[in-house]
GROMACS .gro file of C-alpha atoms in nm:
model
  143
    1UNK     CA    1 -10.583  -5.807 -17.080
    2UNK     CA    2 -10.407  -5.484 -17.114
    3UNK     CA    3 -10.150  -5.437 -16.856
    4UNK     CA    4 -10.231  -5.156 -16.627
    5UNK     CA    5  -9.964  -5.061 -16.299
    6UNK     CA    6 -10.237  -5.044 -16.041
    7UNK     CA    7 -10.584  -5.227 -16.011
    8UNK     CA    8 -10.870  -5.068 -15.782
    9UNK     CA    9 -11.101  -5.195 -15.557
   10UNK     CA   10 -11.377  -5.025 -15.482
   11UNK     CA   11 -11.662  -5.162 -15.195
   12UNK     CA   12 -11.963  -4.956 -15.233
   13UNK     CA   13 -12.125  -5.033 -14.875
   14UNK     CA   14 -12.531  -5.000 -14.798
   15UNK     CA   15 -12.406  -4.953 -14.388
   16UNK     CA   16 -12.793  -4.901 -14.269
   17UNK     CA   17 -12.882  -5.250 -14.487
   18UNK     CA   18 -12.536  -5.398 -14.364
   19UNK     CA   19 -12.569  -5.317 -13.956
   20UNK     CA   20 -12.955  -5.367 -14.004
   21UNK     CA   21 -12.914  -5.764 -14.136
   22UNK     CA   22 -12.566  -5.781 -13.985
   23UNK     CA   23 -12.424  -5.897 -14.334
   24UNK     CA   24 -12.250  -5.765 -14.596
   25UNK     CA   25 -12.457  -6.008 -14.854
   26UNK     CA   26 -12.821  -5.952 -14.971
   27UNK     CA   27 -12.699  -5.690 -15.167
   28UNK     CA   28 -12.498  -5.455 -14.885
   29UNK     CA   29 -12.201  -5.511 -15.038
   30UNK     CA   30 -12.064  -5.411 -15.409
   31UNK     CA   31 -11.723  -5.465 -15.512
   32UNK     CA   32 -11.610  -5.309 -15.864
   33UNK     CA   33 -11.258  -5.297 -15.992
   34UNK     CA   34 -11.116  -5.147 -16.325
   35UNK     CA   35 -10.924  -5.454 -16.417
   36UNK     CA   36 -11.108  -5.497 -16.757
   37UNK     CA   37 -11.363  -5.782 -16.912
   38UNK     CA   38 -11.162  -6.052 -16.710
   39UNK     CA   39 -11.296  -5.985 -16.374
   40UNK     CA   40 -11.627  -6.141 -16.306
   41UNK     CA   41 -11.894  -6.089 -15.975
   42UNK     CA   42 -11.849  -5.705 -16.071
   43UNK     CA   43 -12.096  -5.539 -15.828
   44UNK     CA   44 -12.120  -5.855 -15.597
   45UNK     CA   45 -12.015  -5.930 -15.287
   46UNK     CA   46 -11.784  -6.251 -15.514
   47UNK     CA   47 -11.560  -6.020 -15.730
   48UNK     CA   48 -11.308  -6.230 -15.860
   49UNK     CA   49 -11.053  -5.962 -15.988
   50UNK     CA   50 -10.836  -6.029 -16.287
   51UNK     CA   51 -10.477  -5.969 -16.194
   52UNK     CA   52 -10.098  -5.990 -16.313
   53UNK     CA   53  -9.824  -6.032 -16.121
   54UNK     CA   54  -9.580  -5.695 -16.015
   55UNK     CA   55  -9.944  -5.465 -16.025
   56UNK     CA   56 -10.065  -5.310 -15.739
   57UNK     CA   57 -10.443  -5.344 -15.588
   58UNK     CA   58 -10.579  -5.062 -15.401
   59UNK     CA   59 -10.916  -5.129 -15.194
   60UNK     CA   60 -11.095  -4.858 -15.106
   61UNK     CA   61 -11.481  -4.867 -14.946
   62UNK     CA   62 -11.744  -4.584 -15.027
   63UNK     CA   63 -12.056  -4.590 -14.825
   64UNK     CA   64 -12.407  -4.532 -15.048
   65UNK     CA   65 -12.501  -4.272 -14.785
   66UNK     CA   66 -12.217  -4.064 -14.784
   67UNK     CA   67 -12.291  -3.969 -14.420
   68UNK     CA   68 -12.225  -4.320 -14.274
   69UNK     CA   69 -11.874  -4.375 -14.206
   70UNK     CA   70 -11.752  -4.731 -14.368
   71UNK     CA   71 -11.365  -4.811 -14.345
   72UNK     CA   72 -11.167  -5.132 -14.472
   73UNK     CA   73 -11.059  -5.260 -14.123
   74UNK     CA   74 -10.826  -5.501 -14.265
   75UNK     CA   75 -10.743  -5.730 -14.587
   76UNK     CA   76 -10.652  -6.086 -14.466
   77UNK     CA   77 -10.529  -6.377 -14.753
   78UNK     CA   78 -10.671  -6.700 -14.732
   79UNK     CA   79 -10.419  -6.939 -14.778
   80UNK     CA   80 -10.531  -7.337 -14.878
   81UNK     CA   81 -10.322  -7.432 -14.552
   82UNK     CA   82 -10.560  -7.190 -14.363
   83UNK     CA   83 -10.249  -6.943 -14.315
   84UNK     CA   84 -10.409  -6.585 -14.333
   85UNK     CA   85 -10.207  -6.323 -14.483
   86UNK     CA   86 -10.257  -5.957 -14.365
   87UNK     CA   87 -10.223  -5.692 -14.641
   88UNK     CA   88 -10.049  -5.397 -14.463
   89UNK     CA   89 -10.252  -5.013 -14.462
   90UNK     CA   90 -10.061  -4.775 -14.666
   91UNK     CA   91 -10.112  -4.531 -14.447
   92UNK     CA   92 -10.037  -4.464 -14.075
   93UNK     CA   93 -10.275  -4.686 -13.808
   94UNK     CA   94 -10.403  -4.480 -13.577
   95UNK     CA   95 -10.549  -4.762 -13.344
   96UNK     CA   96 -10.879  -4.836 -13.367
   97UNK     CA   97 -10.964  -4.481 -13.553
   98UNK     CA   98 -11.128  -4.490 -13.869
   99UNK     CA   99 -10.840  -4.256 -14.107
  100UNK     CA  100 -10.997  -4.307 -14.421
  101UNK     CA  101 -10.708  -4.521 -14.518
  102UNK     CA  102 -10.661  -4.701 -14.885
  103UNK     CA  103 -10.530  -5.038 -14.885
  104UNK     CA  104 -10.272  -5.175 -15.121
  105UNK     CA  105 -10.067  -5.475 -15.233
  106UNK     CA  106  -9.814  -5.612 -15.466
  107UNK     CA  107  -9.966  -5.889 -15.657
  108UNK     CA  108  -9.680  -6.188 -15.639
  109UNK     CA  109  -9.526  -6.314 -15.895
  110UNK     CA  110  -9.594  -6.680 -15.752
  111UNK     CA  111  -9.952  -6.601 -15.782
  112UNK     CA  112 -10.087  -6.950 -16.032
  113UNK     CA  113 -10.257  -6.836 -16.347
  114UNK     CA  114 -10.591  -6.909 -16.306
  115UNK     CA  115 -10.660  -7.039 -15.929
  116UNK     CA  116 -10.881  -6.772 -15.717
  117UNK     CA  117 -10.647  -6.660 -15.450
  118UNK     CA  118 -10.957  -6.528 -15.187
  119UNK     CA  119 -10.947  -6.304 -14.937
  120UNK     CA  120 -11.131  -6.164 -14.633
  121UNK     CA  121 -11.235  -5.769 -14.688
  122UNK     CA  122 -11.311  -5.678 -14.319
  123UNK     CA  123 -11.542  -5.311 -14.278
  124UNK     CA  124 -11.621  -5.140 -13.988
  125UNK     CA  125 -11.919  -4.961 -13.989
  126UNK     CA  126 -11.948  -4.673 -13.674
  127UNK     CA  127 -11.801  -4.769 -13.374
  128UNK     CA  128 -11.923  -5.037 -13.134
  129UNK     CA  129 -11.960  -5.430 -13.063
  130UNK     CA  130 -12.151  -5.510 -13.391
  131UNK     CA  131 -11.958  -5.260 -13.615
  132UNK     CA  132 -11.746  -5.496 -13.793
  133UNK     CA  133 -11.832  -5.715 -14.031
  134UNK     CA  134 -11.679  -5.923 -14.343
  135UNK     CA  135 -11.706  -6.144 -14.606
  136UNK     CA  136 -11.459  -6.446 -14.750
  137UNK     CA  137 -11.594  -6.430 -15.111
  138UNK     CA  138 -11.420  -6.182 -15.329
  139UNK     CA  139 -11.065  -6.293 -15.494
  140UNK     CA  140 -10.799  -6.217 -15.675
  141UNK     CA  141 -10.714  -6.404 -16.000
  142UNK     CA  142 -10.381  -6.454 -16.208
  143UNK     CA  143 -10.447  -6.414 -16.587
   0.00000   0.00000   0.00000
């Protein structure tokens, strides 16, 4: 795999499927990156997203109708203790606000060639008690 500084994440949200089923599976969800032939699940909810340690991952989320708001709420690790790791916005929180925010990380140089190192891509979808939802397949893998 070519080295490239910065890996994106893109989640191409279905909201009206998504809030309709309340899940992000059955096809509501796509995740694409541009990490190269490495990455398999592309357009699945269970991206596994080939990755080298010091290069940065942006996540972004795009809705299919462009006039449903759909925001990456937060980016949690999944440790194999359990221990959840939150990736930090990159821009300013505003509360509970939807800002249109990217989210980034540092891949770690600790990160084991080969071993999925899954995470939990949490999008809120409007505003309200069911507006939130995630999913705990998609990973990031060391090559």
């Amino acid at each position: 795999m070519a080295y490239k500084p910065q890996i994106n994440i893109i989640a191409v949200v279905d909201v009206i499927g998504a809030l309709s089923g309340g899940t992000l599976h059955n096809g509501n969800l796509s995740l694409v990156d541009n990490a190269g032939e490495e990455s398999t699940g592309q357009g699945t909810a269970h991206l596994r997203t080939a990755v080298q340690p010091g290069q940065v991952v942006q996540w972004s989320a795009l809705a299919v109708d462009l006039q449903t708001p759909v925001e990456i709420r937060s980016i949690t690790f999944l440790g194999e203790d359990g221990v959840a790791t939150p990736v930090p916005r990159t821009s300013a929180d505003d509360g509970d606000k939807l800002d249109l925010a990217h989210w980034a990380g540092v891949v770690p140089p600790s990160l084991p060639s080969g071993t999925p190192f899954k995470y939990r891509l949490e999008l809120q979808m409007y505003e309200g008690r069911y507006s939130v939802l995630h999913v705990d397949s998609p990973a990031l893998i060391g090559v």
